[in-house]
mmCIF file of C-alpha atoms in Angstrom:
data_model
loop_
_atom_site.group_PDB
_atom_site.id
_atom_site.type_symbol
_atom_site.label_atom_id
_atom_site.label_comp_id
_atom_site.label_asym_id
_atom_site.label_seq_id
_atom_site.Cartn_x
_atom_site.Cartn_y
_atom_site.Cartn_z
ATOM 1 C CA GLN A 1 0.000 0.000 0.000
ATOM 2 C CA VAL A 2 0.983 3.624 -0.350
ATOM 3 C CA GLN A 3 3.305 4.780 2.406
ATOM 4 C CA LEU A 4 5.040 8.063 3.092
ATOM 5 C CA GLU A 5 7.452 8.274 6.001
ATOM 6 C CA GLU A 6 8.984 11.538 7.082
ATOM 7 C CA SER A 7 12.180 11.810 9.086
ATOM 8 C CA GLY A 8 14.778 14.357 10.083
ATOM 9 C CA GLY A 9 12.815 16.478 12.500
ATOM 10 C CA GLY A 10 14.260 17.604 15.805
ATOM 11 C CA VAL A 11 15.087 20.521 18.044
ATOM 12 C CA VAL A 12 17.271 23.256 16.576
ATOM 13 C CA GLN A 13 18.204 26.773 17.570
ATOM 14 C CA PRO A 14 17.054 29.852 15.690
ATOM 15 C CA GLY A 15 19.187 30.463 12.634
ATOM 16 C CA GLU A 16 20.174 26.829 12.231
ATOM 17 C CA SER A 17 19.406 24.444 9.394
ATOM 18 C CA LEU A 18 17.692 21.080 9.107
ATOM 19 C CA ARG A 19 16.911 18.664 6.291
ATOM 20 C CA LEU A 20 13.721 16.648 6.258
ATOM 21 C CA SER A 21 13.259 13.494 4.219
ATOM 22 C CA CYS A 22 10.176 11.645 3.069
ATOM 23 C CA ALA A 23 10.664 8.073 1.894
ATOM 24 C CA VAL A 24 7.802 6.687 -0.126
ATOM 25 C CA SER A 25 6.697 3.239 -1.213
ATOM 26 C CA GLY A 26 3.717 1.565 -2.799
ATOM 27 C CA PHE A 27 3.486 3.807 -5.846
ATOM 28 C CA THR A 28 5.631 5.104 -8.685
ATOM 29 C CA PHE A 29 7.174 8.132 -7.001
ATOM 30 C CA SER A 30 8.497 9.619 -10.224
ATOM 31 C CA ASP A 31 4.951 9.960 -11.588
ATOM 32 C CA TYR A 32 3.679 12.355 -8.931
ATOM 33 C CA ALA A 33 4.252 15.910 -7.817
ATOM 34 C CA MET A 34 4.908 16.125 -4.087
ATOM 35 C CA HIS A 35 4.326 18.683 -1.365
ATOM 36 C CA TRP A 36 5.281 19.674 2.145
ATOM 37 C CA VAL A 37 2.499 20.903 4.425
ATOM 38 C CA ARG A 38 3.004 21.964 8.021
ATOM 39 C CA GLN A 39 0.942 22.486 11.135
ATOM 40 C CA ALA A 40 2.204 24.713 13.898
ATOM 41 C CA PRO A 41 1.140 23.755 17.443
ATOM 42 C CA GLY A 42 -2.513 24.594 17.948
ATOM 43 C CA LYS A 43 -2.802 26.016 14.441
ATOM 44 C CA GLY A 44 -4.191 24.937 11.096
ATOM 45 C CA LEU A 45 -2.584 23.511 7.999
ATOM 46 C CA GLU A 46 -0.178 25.565 5.913
ATOM 47 C CA TRP A 47 1.089 24.543 2.496
ATOM 48 C CA VAL A 48 4.878 25.018 2.381
ATOM 49 C CA ALA A 49 6.299 23.855 -0.933
ATOM 50 C CA ALA A 50 5.720 21.707 -4.003
ATOM 51 C CA ILE A 51 7.861 20.002 -6.602
ATOM 52 C CA SER A 52 6.826 18.622 -9.958
ATOM 53 C CA TYR A 53 7.082 14.924 -10.706
ATOM 54 C CA ASP A 54 10.352 15.414 -12.591
ATOM 55 C CA GLY A 55 11.844 17.933 -10.190
ATOM 56 C CA ARG A 56 12.029 20.671 -12.802
ATOM 57 C CA ASN A 57 9.508 22.966 -11.164
ATOM 58 C CA THR A 58 9.356 24.065 -7.553
ATOM 59 C CA TYR A 59 6.964 26.356 -5.720
ATOM 60 C CA TYR A 60 7.066 27.923 -2.258
ATOM 61 C CA ALA A 61 4.938 29.752 0.239
ATOM 62 C CA ASP A 62 6.129 33.313 0.768
ATOM 63 C CA SER A 63 6.839 32.490 4.414
ATOM 64 C CA VAL A 64 9.644 30.090 3.428
ATOM 65 C CA LYS A 65 10.792 31.384 0.051
ATOM 66 C CA GLY A 66 14.540 31.911 -0.006
ATOM 67 C CA ARG A 67 15.051 29.827 3.142
ATOM 68 C CA PHE A 68 13.630 26.410 2.252
ATOM 69 C CA THR A 69 14.465 24.220 -0.734
ATOM 70 C CA ILE A 70 12.339 21.298 -1.859
ATOM 71 C CA SER A 71 13.999 18.579 -3.893
ATOM 72 C CA ARG A 72 13.572 14.943 -4.798
ATOM 73 C CA ASP A 73 15.597 11.905 -5.763
ATOM 74 C CA ASN A 74 13.435 9.752 -7.982
ATOM 75 C CA SER A 75 16.049 6.994 -7.965
ATOM 76 C CA ARG A 76 15.698 6.756 -4.182
ATOM 77 C CA ASP A 77 11.929 7.424 -3.987
ATOM 78 C CA THR A 78 12.644 10.220 -1.558
ATOM 79 C CA LEU A 79 11.479 13.801 -1.135
ATOM 80 C CA TYR A 80 13.490 16.393 0.762
ATOM 81 C CA LEU A 81 13.040 19.740 2.410
ATOM 82 C CA GLN A 82 16.202 21.672 3.203
ATOM 83 C CA MET A 83 15.395 24.315 5.772
ATOM 84 C CA SER A 84 17.772 27.130 6.692
ATOM 85 C CA SER A 85 17.641 30.298 8.781
ATOM 86 C CA LEU A 86 14.989 28.658 10.921
ATOM 87 C CA THR A 87 12.874 30.812 13.207
ATOM 88 C CA ARG A 88 10.473 29.982 16.018
ATOM 89 C CA GLU A 89 7.630 30.489 13.540
ATOM 90 C CA ASP A 90 8.878 27.397 11.661
ATOM 91 C CA THR A 91 8.098 25.175 14.653
ATOM 92 C CA ALA A 92 5.563 22.695 13.333
ATOM 93 C CA LEU A 93 4.706 19.152 12.387
ATOM 94 C CA TYR A 94 5.837 18.770 8.788
ATOM 95 C CA TYR A 95 3.907 16.433 6.525
ATOM 96 C CA CYS A 96 4.865 15.240 3.107
ATOM 97 C CA ALA A 97 1.874 14.739 0.832
ATOM 98 C CA ARG A 98 1.288 13.301 -2.607
ATOM 99 C CA ASP A 99 -0.356 15.363 -5.301
ATOM 100 C CA VAL A 100 -3.358 13.602 -6.744
ATOM 101 C CA THR A 101 -2.599 13.576 -10.424
ATOM 102 C CA VAL A 102 -0.034 11.654 -12.390
ATOM 103 C CA GLY A 103 2.261 13.498 -14.730
ATOM 104 C CA VAL A 104 1.188 17.082 -14.174
ATOM 105 C CA THR A 105 3.360 19.782 -12.683
ATOM 106 C CA THR A 106 1.026 19.994 -9.714
ATOM 107 C CA ARG A 107 -2.727 19.715 -9.341
ATOM 108 C CA GLY A 108 -2.599 21.088 -5.861
ATOM 109 C CA TYR A 109 -4.565 18.823 -3.590
ATOM 110 C CA PHE A 110 -3.331 15.831 -1.696
ATOM 111 C CA ASP A 111 -4.561 12.266 -1.500
ATOM 112 C CA CYS A 112 -1.871 10.613 0.608
ATOM 113 C CA TRP A 113 -0.007 11.962 3.595
ATOM 114 C CA GLY A 114 2.731 10.808 5.913
ATOM 115 C CA GLN A 115 2.454 10.879 9.709
ATOM 116 C CA GLY A 116 4.656 13.941 9.933
ATOM 117 C CA THR A 117 7.951 14.853 11.558
ATOM 118 C CA LEU A 118 8.179 17.470 14.284
ATOM 119 C CA VAL A 119 10.507 20.440 13.967
ATOM 120 C CA THR A 120 11.037 22.580 17.040
ATOM 121 C CA VAL A 121 13.008 25.806 16.812
ATOM 122 C CA SER A 122 13.969 26.976 20.252
ATOM 123 C CA SER A 123 16.907 28.511 22.048
ATOM 124 C CA ASP B 1 -3.093 35.033 -2.106
ATOM 125 C CA ILE B 2 -6.570 33.546 -1.831
ATOM 126 C CA VAL B 3 -7.824 33.699 1.738
ATOM 127 C CA MET B 4 -10.107 30.881 2.854
ATOM 128 C CA THR B 5 -12.539 31.710 5.649
ATOM 129 C CA GLN B 6 -14.353 28.908 7.428
ATOM 130 C CA SER B 7 -17.333 29.131 9.712
ATOM 131 C CA PRO B 8 -18.070 28.300 12.390
ATOM 132 C CA ASP B 9 -14.783 27.811 14.236
ATOM 133 C CA SER B 10 -16.387 24.986 16.191
ATOM 134 C CA LEU B 11 -19.600 23.068 16.020
ATOM 135 C CA ALA B 12 -21.378 20.616 18.322
ATOM 136 C CA VAL B 13 -23.971 18.346 16.754
ATOM 137 C CA SER B 14 -25.984 15.447 18.139
ATOM 138 C CA LEU B 15 -25.377 11.966 16.815
ATOM 139 C CA GLY B 16 -27.514 11.311 13.777
ATOM 140 C CA GLU B 17 -28.070 15.003 13.099
ATOM 141 C CA ARG B 18 -26.785 17.104 10.214
ATOM 142 C CA ALA B 19 -23.540 19.059 10.426
ATOM 143 C CA THR B 20 -22.825 21.937 8.059
ATOM 144 C CA ILE B 21 -19.492 23.691 7.649
ATOM 145 C CA ASN B 22 -19.041 26.742 5.473
ATOM 146 C CA CYS B 23 -16.027 27.961 3.530
ATOM 147 C CA LYS B 24 -15.661 31.229 1.670
ATOM 148 C CA SER B 25 -12.798 32.165 -0.625
ATOM 149 C CA SER B 26 -11.607 35.739 -1.091
ATOM 150 C CA GLN B 27 -11.825 35.301 -4.848
ATOM 151 C CA SER B 28 -13.523 32.831 -7.112
ATOM 152 C CA VAL B 29 -11.935 29.397 -7.444
ATOM 153 C CA LEU B 30 -14.153 28.488 -10.391
ATOM 154 C CA SER B 31 -12.237 27.973 -13.582
ATOM 155 C CA SER B 32 -13.843 29.586 -16.617
ATOM 156 C CA SER B 33 -12.141 27.107 -18.917
ATOM 157 C CA ASN B 34 -13.231 23.803 -17.391
ATOM 158 C CA LYS B 35 -16.062 24.947 -15.067
ATOM 159 C CA HIS B 36 -14.463 23.174 -12.122
ATOM 160 C CA ASN B 37 -14.257 24.626 -8.647
ATOM 161 C CA TYR B 38 -10.733 24.144 -7.299
ATOM 162 C CA LEU B 39 -11.812 23.364 -3.753
ATOM 163 C CA ALA B 40 -11.050 20.397 -1.513
ATOM 164 C CA TRP B 41 -12.144 19.323 1.965
ATOM 165 C CA TYR B 42 -10.067 17.359 4.480
ATOM 166 C CA GLN B 43 -10.819 15.627 7.756
ATOM 167 C CA HIS B 44 -8.080 15.778 10.401
ATOM 168 C CA LYS B 45 -8.191 13.646 13.520
ATOM 169 C CA PRO B 46 -5.672 13.976 16.382
ATOM 170 C CA GLY B 47 -2.561 11.896 15.868
ATOM 171 C CA GLN B 48 -3.410 11.143 12.262
ATOM 172 C CA PRO B 49 -2.574 12.852 8.990
ATOM 173 C CA PRO B 50 -5.317 14.767 7.195
ATOM 174 C CA LYS B 51 -7.620 12.738 5.003
ATOM 175 C CA LEU B 52 -8.978 13.922 1.675
ATOM 176 C CA LEU B 53 -12.777 13.848 1.656
ATOM 177 C CA ILE B 54 -13.952 15.954 -1.262
ATOM 178 C CA TYR B 55 -12.321 17.523 -4.335
ATOM 179 C CA TRP B 56 -13.610 19.668 -7.185
ATOM 180 C CA ALA B 57 -15.939 20.997 -4.474
ATOM 181 C CA SER B 58 -18.355 18.089 -4.687
ATOM 182 C CA THR B 59 -16.583 14.897 -5.782
ATOM 183 C CA ARG B 60 -16.250 12.397 -2.978
ATOM 184 C CA GLU B 61 -12.901 10.657 -2.655
ATOM 185 C CA SER B 62 -12.996 6.886 -3.043
ATOM 186 C CA GLY B 63 -13.954 5.166 0.201
ATOM 187 C CA VAL B 64 -15.462 8.240 1.831
ATOM 188 C CA PRO B 65 -18.944 7.506 3.229
ATOM 189 C CA ASP B 66 -21.804 9.045 1.298
ATOM 190 C CA ARG B 67 -22.992 10.946 4.357
ATOM 191 C CA PHE B 68 -20.242 13.438 3.424
ATOM 192 C CA SER B 69 -21.133 15.816 0.631
ATOM 193 C CA GLY B 70 -19.755 19.042 -0.759
ATOM 194 C CA SER B 71 -21.537 21.825 -2.546
ATOM 195 C CA GLY B 72 -21.120 25.383 -3.697
ATOM 196 C CA SER B 73 -19.471 27.306 -6.485
ATOM 197 C CA GLY B 74 -17.386 30.389 -7.061
ATOM 198 C CA THR B 75 -16.582 31.691 -3.601
ATOM 199 C CA ASP B 76 -19.039 29.922 -1.289
ATOM 200 C CA PHE B 77 -18.841 26.281 -0.352
ATOM 201 C CA THR B 78 -20.356 23.889 2.145
ATOM 202 C CA LEU B 79 -19.397 20.544 3.598
ATOM 203 C CA THR B 80 -22.374 18.608 4.917
ATOM 204 C CA ILE B 81 -22.396 15.496 7.047
ATOM 205 C CA SER B 82 -25.932 14.228 6.737
ATOM 206 C CA SER B 83 -26.051 12.030 9.827
ATOM 207 C CA LEU B 84 -23.237 12.564 12.284
ATOM 208 C CA GLN B 85 -21.411 9.497 13.536
ATOM 209 C CA ALA B 86 -19.075 9.335 16.519
ATOM 210 C CA GLU B 87 -16.087 8.717 14.252
ATOM 211 C CA ASP B 88 -16.693 12.021 12.465
ATOM 212 C CA VAL B 89 -15.317 14.010 15.391
ATOM 213 C CA ALA B 90 -12.400 15.876 13.835
ATOM 214 C CA VAL B 91 -11.225 19.200 12.508
ATOM 215 C CA TYR B 92 -12.338 19.907 8.944
ATOM 216 C CA TYR B 93 -10.408 22.099 6.528
ATOM 217 C CA CYS B 94 -11.248 23.529 3.162
ATOM 218 C CA GLN B 95 -8.411 24.205 0.728
ATOM 219 C CA GLN B 96 -8.204 26.012 -2.577
ATOM 220 C CA TYR B 97 -5.949 24.735 -5.329
ATOM 221 C CA TYR B 98 -6.904 27.330 -7.909
ATOM 222 C CA SER B 99 -3.647 29.201 -7.506
ATOM 223 C CA ILE B 100 -0.325 28.984 -5.740
ATOM 224 C CA PRO B 101 0.137 29.455 -2.851
ATOM 225 C CA TYR B 102 -2.391 26.778 -2.030
ATOM 226 C CA THR B 103 -4.274 27.907 1.030
ATOM 227 C CA PHE B 104 -6.371 26.297 3.733
ATOM 228 C CA GLY B 105 -9.114 27.608 5.922
ATOM 229 C CA LYS B 106 -8.370 27.787 9.648
ATOM 230 C CA GLY B 107 -10.422 24.703 10.329
ATOM 231 C CA THR B 108 -13.726 23.849 11.975
ATOM 232 C CA LYS B 109 -13.690 21.635 15.037
ATOM 233 C CA LEU B 110 -16.636 19.251 15.015
ATOM 234 C CA GLU B 111 -17.765 17.680 18.283
ATOM 235 C CA ILE B 112 -20.640 15.622 19.570
ATOM 236 C CA LYS B 113 -23.356 17.455 21.498
#
């Protein structure tokens, strides 16, 4: 069955960097655009970034643009989120999510999600 | 950016009764080219990832019970649970995918009365 498993979360200080990974199985990873969505404690869902199925196109929320980089390794069935210059406002549970449609740059809604990995930015 | 506004923030409904959640977008999410509304609904239970319920405003995702339905067009949308079950307790989010950045409503917490 379809599985997405995030890893790499942890506690970091403001200004530091962190790289999240999302290993997938159960579907052809290279066919689908992928996303990162986060949820700050006690808050709602916030879309963070997207990457097309082939990695050629990337998109970011304004809140992370210039600080976060989404990437993928289709040979390893893995999605990444490189986060730098972290602030307390980046504290959240980070989910990776699969875009619904095969072969398009991004449709923009999500049919499969991982369990999330927690990032805490604190001094 | 398209702002999604949900109402109410929380809702308590008796088992077997109807629950209605509203979502309003700050601009239309109806495509003039394909006549689709770029609007999805998710159910989010504690300790679990969000679950897709509805897309294109009214199309039920495979496996979602038919007591869940979506309606609306343009800027005003509704998620209806026709007969509330105990397992429907969750936070519900609407999301627009008409334009990037994709944006969610702040969520509606649904509880049992």
